[in-house]
Tab-separated table of C-alpha atoms in Angstrom:
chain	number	residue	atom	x	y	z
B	1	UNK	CA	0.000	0.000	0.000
B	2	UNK	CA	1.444	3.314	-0.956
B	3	UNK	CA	0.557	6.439	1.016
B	4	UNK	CA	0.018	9.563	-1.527
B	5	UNK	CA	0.453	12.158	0.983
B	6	UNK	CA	-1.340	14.948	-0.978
B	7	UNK	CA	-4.202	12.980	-1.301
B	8	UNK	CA	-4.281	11.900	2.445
B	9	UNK	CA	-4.083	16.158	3.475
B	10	UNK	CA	-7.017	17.042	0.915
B	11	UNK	CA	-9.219	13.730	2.466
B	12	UNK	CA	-8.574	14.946	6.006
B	13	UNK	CA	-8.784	18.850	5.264
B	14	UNK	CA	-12.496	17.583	3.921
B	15	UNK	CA	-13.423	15.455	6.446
B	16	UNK	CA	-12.772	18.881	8.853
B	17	UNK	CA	-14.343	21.040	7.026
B	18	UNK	CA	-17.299	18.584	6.757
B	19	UNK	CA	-17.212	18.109	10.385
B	20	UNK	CA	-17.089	22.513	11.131
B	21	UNK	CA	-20.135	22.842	8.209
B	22	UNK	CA	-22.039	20.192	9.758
B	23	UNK	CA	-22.425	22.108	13.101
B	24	UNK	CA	-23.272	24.965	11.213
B	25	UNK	CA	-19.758	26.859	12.533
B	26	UNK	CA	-17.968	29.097	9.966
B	27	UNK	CA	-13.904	29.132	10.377
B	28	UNK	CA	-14.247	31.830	13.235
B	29	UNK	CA	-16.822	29.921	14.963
B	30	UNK	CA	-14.390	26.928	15.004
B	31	UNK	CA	-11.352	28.995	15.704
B	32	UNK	CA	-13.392	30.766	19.001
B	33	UNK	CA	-13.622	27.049	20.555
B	34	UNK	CA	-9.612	26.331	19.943
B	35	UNK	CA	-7.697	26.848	22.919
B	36	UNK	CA	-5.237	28.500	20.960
B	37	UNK	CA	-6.148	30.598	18.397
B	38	UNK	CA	-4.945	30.096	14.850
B	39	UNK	CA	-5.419	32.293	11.660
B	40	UNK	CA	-8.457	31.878	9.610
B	41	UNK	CA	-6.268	31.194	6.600
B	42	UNK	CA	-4.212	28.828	8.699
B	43	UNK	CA	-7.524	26.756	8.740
B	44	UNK	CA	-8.679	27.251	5.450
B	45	UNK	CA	-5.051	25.579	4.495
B	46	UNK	CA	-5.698	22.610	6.609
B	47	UNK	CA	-9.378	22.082	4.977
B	48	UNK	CA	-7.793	22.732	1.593
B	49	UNK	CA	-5.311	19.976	2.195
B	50	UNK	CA	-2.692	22.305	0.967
B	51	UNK	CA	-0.764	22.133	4.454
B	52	UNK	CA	-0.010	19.609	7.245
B	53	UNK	CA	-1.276	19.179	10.402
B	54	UNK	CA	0.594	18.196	13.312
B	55	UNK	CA	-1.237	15.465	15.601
B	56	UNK	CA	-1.666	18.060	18.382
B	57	UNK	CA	-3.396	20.526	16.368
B	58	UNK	CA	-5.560	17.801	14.333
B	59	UNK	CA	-6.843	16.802	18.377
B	60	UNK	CA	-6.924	20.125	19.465
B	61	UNK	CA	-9.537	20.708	16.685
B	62	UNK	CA	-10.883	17.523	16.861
B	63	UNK	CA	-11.698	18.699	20.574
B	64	UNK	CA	-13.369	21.361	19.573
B	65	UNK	CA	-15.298	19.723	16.896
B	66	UNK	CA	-16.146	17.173	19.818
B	67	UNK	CA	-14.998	14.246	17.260
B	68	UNK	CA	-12.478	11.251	18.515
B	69	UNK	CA	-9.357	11.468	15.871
B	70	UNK	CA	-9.419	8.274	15.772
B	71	UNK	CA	-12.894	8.388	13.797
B	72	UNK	CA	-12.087	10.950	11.586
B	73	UNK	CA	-8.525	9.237	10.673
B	74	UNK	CA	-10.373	5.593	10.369
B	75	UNK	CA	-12.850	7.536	7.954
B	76	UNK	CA	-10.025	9.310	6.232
B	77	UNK	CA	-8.022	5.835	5.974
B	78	UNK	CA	-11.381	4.300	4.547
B	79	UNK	CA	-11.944	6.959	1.713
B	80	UNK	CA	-7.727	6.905	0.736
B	81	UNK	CA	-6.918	3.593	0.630
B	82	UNK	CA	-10.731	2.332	-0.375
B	83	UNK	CA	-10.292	-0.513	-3.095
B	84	UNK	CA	-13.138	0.421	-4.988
B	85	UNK	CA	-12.871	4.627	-5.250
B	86	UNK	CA	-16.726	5.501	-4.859
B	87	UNK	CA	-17.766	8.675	-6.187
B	88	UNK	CA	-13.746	9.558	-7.314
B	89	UNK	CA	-13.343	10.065	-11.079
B	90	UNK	CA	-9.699	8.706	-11.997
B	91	UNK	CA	-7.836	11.793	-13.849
B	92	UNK	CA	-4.577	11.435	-15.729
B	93	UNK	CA	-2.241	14.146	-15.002
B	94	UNK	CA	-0.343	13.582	-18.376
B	95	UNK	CA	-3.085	13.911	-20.793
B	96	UNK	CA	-4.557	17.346	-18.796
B	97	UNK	CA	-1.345	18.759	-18.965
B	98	UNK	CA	-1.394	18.467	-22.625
B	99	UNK	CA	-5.284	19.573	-23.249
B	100	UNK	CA	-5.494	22.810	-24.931
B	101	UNK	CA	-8.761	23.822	-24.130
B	102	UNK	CA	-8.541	27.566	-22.223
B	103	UNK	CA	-11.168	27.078	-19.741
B	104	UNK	CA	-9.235	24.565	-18.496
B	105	UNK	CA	-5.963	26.612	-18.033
B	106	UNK	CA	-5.738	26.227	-13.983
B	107	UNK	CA	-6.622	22.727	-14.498
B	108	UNK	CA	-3.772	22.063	-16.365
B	109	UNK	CA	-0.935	24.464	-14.662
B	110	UNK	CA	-1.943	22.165	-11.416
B	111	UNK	CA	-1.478	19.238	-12.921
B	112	UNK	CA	1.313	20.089	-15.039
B	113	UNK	CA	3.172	21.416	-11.634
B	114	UNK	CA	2.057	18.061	-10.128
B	115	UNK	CA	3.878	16.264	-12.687
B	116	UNK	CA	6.790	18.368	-12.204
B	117	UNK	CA	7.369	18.076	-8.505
B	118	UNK	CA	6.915	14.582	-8.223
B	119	UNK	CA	7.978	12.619	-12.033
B	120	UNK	CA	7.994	9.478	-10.549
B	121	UNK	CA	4.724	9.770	-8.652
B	122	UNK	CA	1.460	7.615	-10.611
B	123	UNK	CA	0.315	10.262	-13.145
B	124	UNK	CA	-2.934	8.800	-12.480
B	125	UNK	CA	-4.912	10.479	-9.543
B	126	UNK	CA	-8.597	9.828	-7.993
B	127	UNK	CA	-10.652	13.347	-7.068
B	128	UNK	CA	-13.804	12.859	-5.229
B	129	UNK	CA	-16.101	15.408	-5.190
B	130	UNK	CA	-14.714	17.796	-2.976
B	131	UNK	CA	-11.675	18.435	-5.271
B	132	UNK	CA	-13.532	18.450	-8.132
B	133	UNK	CA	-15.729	21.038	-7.116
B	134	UNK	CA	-12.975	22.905	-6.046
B	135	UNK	CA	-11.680	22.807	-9.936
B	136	UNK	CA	-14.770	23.294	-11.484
B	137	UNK	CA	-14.565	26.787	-9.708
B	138	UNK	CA	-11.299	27.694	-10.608
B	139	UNK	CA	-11.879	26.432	-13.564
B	140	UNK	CA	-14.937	29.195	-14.034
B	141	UNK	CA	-17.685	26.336	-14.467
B	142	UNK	CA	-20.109	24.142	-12.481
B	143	UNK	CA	-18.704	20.688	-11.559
B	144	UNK	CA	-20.780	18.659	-14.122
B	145	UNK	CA	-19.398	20.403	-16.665
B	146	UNK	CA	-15.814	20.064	-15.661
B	147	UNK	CA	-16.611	16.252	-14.892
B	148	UNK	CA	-17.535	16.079	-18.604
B	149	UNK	CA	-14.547	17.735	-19.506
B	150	UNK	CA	-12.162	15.618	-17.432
B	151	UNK	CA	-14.042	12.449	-19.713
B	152	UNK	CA	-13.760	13.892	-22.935
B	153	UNK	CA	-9.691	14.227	-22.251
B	154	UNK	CA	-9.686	10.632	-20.684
């Protein structure tokens, strides 16, 4: 079993920010329960995936979330290393990097700087939903549409 790390931060920064928009909270309501107070964009990072989380801040905000981390990592494990990706659409980095279409442009610098700082990574990755909506937005497009575009390169 090998452990993508980027994909293991954006599966756990979802899982919190699923946890904080479950109770309603916004990033300030979950950062007013922390016993030490972090910046907003310090949390958005974490729920992005784009930066680690050391285990004592991952249980200091699973203490405020009132979640056990040992449910949210057992649900993160569950969704990474799932055999059968539900609800993931598998995207190969290669052939976006090499898809002209304009609308995709931020599509394709991500991927293509994917490719670059790790060439002997898979060049196949799995998005679920989260990350795809993320790219649909950046992207300047609803999801389904980017979702069809992702096929029509595959």
């Amino acid at each position: 079993m090998e452990l993508d790390v980027a994909t293991y931060q954006r599966v756990l920064g979802d899982e919190l920010r699923l946890l904080r928009k479950r109770r309603g909270w916004t990033r300030k309501d979950l950062n007013d329960r922390l016993r030490r107070d972090i910046s907003l964009q310090t949390l958005a990072t974490y729920e992005l995936g784009t930066r680690q989380i050391s285990v004592i801040r991952l249980v200091e905000i699973c203490h405020a979330l009132d979640e056990l981390p040992h449910d949210l990592l057992a649900r993160v494990h569950q969704r990474v290393f799932t055999e059968a990706p539900i609800g993931r659409i598998r995207v190969d980095l290669r052939k976006v990097a090499r898809d002209a279409a304009p609308e995709l442009s931020p599509l394709r610098r991500w991927a293509s700087g994917r490719l670059a700082e790790r060439p002997a990574a898979a060049t196949v990755v799995l998005l679920d939903i989260a990350a795809l909506e993320y790219m649909a937005k950046l992207c300047g497009m609803d999801t389904v549409e980017l979702i069809a575009q992702l096929r029509r390169i595959a």
